[in-house]
PDB file of C-alpha atoms in Angstrom:
ATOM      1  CA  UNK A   1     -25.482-127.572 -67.191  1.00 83.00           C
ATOM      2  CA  UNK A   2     -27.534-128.793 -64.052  1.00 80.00           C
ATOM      3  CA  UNK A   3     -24.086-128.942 -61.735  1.00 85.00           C
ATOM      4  CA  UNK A   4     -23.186-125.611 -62.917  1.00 85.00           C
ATOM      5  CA  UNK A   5     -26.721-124.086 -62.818  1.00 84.00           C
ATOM      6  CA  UNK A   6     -25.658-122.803 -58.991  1.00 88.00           C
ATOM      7  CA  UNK A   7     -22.575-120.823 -60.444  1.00 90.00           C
ATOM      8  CA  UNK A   8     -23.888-119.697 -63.850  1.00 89.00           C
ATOM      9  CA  UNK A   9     -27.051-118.671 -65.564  1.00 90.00           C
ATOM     10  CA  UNK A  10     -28.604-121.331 -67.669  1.00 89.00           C
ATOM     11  CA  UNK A  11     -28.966-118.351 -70.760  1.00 91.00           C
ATOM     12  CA  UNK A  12     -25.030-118.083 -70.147  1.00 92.00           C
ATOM     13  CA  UNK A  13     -24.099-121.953 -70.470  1.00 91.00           C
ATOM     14  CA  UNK A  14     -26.495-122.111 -73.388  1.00 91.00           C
ATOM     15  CA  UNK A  15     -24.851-119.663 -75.422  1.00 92.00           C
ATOM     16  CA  UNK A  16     -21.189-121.173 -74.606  1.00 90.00           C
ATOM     17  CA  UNK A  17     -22.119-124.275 -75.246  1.00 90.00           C
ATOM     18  CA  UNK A  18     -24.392-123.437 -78.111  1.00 91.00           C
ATOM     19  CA  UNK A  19     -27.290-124.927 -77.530  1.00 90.00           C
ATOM     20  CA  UNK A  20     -31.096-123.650 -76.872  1.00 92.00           C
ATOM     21  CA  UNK A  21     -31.850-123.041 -73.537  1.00 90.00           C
ATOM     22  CA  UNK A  22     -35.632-124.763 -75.139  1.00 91.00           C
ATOM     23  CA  UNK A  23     -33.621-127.919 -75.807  1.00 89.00           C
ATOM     24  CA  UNK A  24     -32.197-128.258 -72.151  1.00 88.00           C
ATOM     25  CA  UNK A  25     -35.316-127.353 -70.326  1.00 90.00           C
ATOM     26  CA  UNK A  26     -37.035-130.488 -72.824  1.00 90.00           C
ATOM     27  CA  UNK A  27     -34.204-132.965 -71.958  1.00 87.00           C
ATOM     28  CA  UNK A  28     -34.457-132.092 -68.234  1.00 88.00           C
ATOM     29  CA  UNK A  29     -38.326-132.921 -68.680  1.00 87.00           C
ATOM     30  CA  UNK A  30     -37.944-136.001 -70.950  1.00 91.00           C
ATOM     31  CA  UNK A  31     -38.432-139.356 -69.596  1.00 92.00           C
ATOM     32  CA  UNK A  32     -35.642-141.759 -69.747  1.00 91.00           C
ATOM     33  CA  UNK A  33     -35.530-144.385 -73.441  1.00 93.00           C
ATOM     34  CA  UNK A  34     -36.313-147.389 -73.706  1.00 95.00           C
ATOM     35  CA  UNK A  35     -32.532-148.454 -74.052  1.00 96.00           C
ATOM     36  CA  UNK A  36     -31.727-146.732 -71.085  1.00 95.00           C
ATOM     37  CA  UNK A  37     -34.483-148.395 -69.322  1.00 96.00           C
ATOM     38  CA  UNK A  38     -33.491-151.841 -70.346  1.00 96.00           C
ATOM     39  CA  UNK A  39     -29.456-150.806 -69.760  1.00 96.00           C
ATOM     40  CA  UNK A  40     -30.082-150.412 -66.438  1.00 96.00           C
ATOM     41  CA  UNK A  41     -32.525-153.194 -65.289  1.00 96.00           C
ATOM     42  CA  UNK A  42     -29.576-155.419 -67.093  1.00 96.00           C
ATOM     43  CA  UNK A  43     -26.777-153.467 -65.058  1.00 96.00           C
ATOM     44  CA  UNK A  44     -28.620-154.392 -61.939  1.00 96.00           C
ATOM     45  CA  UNK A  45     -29.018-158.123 -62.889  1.00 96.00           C
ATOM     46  CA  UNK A  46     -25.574-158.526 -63.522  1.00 96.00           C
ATOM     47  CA  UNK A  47     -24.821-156.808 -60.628  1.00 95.00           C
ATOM     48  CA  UNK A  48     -26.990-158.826 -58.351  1.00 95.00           C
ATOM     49  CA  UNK A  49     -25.992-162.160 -59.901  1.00 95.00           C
ATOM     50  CA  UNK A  50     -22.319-161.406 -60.241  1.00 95.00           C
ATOM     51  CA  UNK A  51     -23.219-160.714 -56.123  1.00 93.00           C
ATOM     52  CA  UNK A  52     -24.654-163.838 -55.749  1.00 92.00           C
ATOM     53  CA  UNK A  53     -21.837-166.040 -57.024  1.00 90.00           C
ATOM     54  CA  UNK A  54     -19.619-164.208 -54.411  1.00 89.00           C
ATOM     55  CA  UNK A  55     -18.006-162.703 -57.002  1.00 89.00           C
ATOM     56  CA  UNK A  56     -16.777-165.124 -59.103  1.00 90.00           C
ATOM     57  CA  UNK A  57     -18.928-165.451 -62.295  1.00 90.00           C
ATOM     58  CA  UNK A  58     -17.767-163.561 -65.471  1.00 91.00           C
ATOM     59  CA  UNK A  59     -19.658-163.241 -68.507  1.00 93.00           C
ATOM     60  CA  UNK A  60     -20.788-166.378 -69.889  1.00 93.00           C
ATOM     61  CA  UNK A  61     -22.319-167.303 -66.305  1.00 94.00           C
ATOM     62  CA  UNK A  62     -23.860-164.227 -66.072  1.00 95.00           C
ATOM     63  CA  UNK A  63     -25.195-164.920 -69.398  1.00 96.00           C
ATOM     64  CA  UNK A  64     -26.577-167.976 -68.472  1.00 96.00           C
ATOM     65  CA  UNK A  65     -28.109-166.483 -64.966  1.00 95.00           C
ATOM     66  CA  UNK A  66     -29.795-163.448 -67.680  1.00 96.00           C
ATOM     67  CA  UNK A  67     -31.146-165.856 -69.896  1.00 96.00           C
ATOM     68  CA  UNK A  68     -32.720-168.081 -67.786  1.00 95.00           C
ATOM     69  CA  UNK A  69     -34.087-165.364 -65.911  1.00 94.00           C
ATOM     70  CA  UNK A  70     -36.283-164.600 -69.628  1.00 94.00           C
ATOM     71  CA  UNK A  71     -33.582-161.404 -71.092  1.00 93.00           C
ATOM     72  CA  UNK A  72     -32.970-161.726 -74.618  1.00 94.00           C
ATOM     73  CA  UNK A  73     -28.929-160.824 -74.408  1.00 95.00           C
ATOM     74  CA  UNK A  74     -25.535-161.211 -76.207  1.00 95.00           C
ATOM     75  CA  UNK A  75     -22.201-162.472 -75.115  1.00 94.00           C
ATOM     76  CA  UNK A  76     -20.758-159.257 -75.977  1.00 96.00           C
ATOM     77  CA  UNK A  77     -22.950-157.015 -74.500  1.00 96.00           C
ATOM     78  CA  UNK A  78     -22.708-158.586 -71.147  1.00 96.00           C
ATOM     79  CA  UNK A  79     -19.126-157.973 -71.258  1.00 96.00           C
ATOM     80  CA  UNK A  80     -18.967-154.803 -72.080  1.00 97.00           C
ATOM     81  CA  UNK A  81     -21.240-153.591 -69.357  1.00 96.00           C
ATOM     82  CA  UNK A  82     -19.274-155.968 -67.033  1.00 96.00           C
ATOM     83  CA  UNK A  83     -16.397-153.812 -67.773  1.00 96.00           C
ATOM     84  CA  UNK A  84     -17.929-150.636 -67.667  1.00 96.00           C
ATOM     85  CA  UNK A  85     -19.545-152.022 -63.810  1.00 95.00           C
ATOM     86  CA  UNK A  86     -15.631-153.047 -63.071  1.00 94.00           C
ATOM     87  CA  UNK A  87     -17.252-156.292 -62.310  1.00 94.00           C
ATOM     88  CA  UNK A  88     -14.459-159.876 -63.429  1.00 92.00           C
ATOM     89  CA  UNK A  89     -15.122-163.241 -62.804  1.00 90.00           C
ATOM     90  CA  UNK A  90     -12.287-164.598 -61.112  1.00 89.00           C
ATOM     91  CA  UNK A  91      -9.895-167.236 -63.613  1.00 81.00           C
ATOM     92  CA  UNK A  92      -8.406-170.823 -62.284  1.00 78.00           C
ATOM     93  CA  UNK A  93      -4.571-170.018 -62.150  1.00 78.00           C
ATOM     94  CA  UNK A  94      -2.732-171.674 -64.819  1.00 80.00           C
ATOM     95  CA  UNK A  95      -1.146-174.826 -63.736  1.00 78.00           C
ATOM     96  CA  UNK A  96       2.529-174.870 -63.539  1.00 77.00           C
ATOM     97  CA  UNK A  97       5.106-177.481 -63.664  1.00 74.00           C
ATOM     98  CA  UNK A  98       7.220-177.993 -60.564  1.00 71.00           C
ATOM     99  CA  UNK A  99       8.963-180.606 -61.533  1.00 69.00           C
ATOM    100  CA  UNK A 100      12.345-180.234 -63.241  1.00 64.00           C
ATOM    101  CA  UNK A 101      13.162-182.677 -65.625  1.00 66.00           C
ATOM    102  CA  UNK A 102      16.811-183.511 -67.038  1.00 66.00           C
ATOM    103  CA  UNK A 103      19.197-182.058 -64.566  1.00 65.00           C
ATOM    104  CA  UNK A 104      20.943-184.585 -62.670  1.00 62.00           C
ATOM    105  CA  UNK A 105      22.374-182.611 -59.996  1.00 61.00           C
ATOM    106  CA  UNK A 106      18.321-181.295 -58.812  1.00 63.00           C
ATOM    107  CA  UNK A 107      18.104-184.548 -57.355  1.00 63.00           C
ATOM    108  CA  UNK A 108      19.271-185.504 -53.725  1.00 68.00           C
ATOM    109  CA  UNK A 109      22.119-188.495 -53.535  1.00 71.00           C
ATOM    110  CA  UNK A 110      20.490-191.780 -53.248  1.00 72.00           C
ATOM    111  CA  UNK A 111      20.930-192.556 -49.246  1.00 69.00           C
ATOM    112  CA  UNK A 112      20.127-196.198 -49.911  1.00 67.00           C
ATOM    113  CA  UNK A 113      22.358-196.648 -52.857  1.00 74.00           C
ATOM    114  CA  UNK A 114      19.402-198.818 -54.506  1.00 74.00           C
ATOM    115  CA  UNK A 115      20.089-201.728 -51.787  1.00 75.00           C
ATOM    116  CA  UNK A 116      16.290-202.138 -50.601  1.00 72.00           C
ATOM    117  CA  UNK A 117      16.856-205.176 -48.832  1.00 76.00           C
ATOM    118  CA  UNK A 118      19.050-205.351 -45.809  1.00 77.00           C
ATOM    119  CA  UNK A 119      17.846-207.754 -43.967  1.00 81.00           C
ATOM    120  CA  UNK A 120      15.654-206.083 -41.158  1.00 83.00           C
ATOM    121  CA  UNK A 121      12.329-204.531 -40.848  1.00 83.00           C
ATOM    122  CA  UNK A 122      12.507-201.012 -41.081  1.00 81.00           C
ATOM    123  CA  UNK A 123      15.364-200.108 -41.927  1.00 80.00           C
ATOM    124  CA  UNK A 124      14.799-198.251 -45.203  1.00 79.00           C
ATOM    125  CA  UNK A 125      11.996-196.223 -45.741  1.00 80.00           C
ATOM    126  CA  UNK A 126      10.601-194.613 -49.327  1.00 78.00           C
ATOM    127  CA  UNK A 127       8.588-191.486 -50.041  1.00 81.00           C
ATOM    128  CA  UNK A 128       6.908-189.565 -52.830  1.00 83.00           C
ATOM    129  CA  UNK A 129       4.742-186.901 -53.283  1.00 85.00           C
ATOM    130  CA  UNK A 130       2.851-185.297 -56.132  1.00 85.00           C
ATOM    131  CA  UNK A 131      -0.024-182.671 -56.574  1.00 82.00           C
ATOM    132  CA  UNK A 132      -3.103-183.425 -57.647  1.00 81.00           C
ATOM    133  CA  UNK A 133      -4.630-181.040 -59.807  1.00 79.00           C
ATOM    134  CA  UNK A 134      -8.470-180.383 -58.856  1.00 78.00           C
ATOM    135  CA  UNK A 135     -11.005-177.619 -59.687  1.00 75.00           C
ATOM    136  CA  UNK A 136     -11.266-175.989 -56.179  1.00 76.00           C
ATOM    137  CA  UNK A 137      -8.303-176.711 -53.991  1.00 78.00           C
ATOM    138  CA  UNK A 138      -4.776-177.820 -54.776  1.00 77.00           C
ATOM    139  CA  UNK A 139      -4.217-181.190 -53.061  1.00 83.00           C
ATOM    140  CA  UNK A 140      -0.940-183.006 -52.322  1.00 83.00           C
ATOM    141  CA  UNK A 141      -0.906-186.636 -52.150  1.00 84.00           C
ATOM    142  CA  UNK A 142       2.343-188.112 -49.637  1.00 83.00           C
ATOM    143  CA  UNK A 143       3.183-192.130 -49.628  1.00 82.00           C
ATOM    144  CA  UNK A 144       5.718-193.514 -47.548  1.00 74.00           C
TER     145      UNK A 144
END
């Protein structure tokens, strides 16, 4: 009723919407709850602390972060207004496995034909490589 008060009367939207005009003029003057109070001091925590970890905390860090800051708070209620703030943590990718195991022809022909020693000093050279899964950046370890 208070974005349409500038196109219609208030006596008209009370009667479509059947309600008493008395009723809307004590809402407008009512103070806010006590739940809505508290819902949005915790909206701005989250908000601020989701900030603070650039973004990257979900729920059960922001939990932490609300609890040690003194809120009394659930699990679930931090992530439902998480989602209702379109606020995610962001996830570790899954690891996947590059290697392929059991087909023959995925591997390139053997160039040394398993002779390793032929006499001379550098003549043969070896390499491997492999990925070493860590919990910040990928990291690829090569031998030769």
């Amino acid at each position: 009723m208070r974005v349409e008060k500038s196109n219609f009367t208030i006596v008209r939207m009370a009667r479509l919407l059947e309600v008493a005009r008395s009723g809307y003029y004590a809402w407008l003057g009512r103070a806010p709850s006590k739940r809505a109070v508290r819902q949005e001091r915790i909206e701005q925590k989250i908000s601020w602390f989701h900030g603070e970890s650039d973004e990257v905390s979900g729920s059960p860090n922001i939990l932490a972060d609300l609890r040690e800051d003194g809120e009394i708070i659930s699990r679930k209620t931090v992530a439902k207004t998480m989602r209702r703030l379109g606020l995610r943590g962001i996830c570790p990718k899954r690891w996947r496995t590059t290697t392929i195991i059991g087909h023959a022809d995925a591997y390139p022909a053997d160039a040394a034909k398993r002779q390793w020693d032929v006499g001379a000093l550098n003549q043969i050279w070896v390499g491997d490589i492999t990925y070493l899964r860590t919990s910040w950046i990928p990291a690829v370890v090569a031998t030769v």
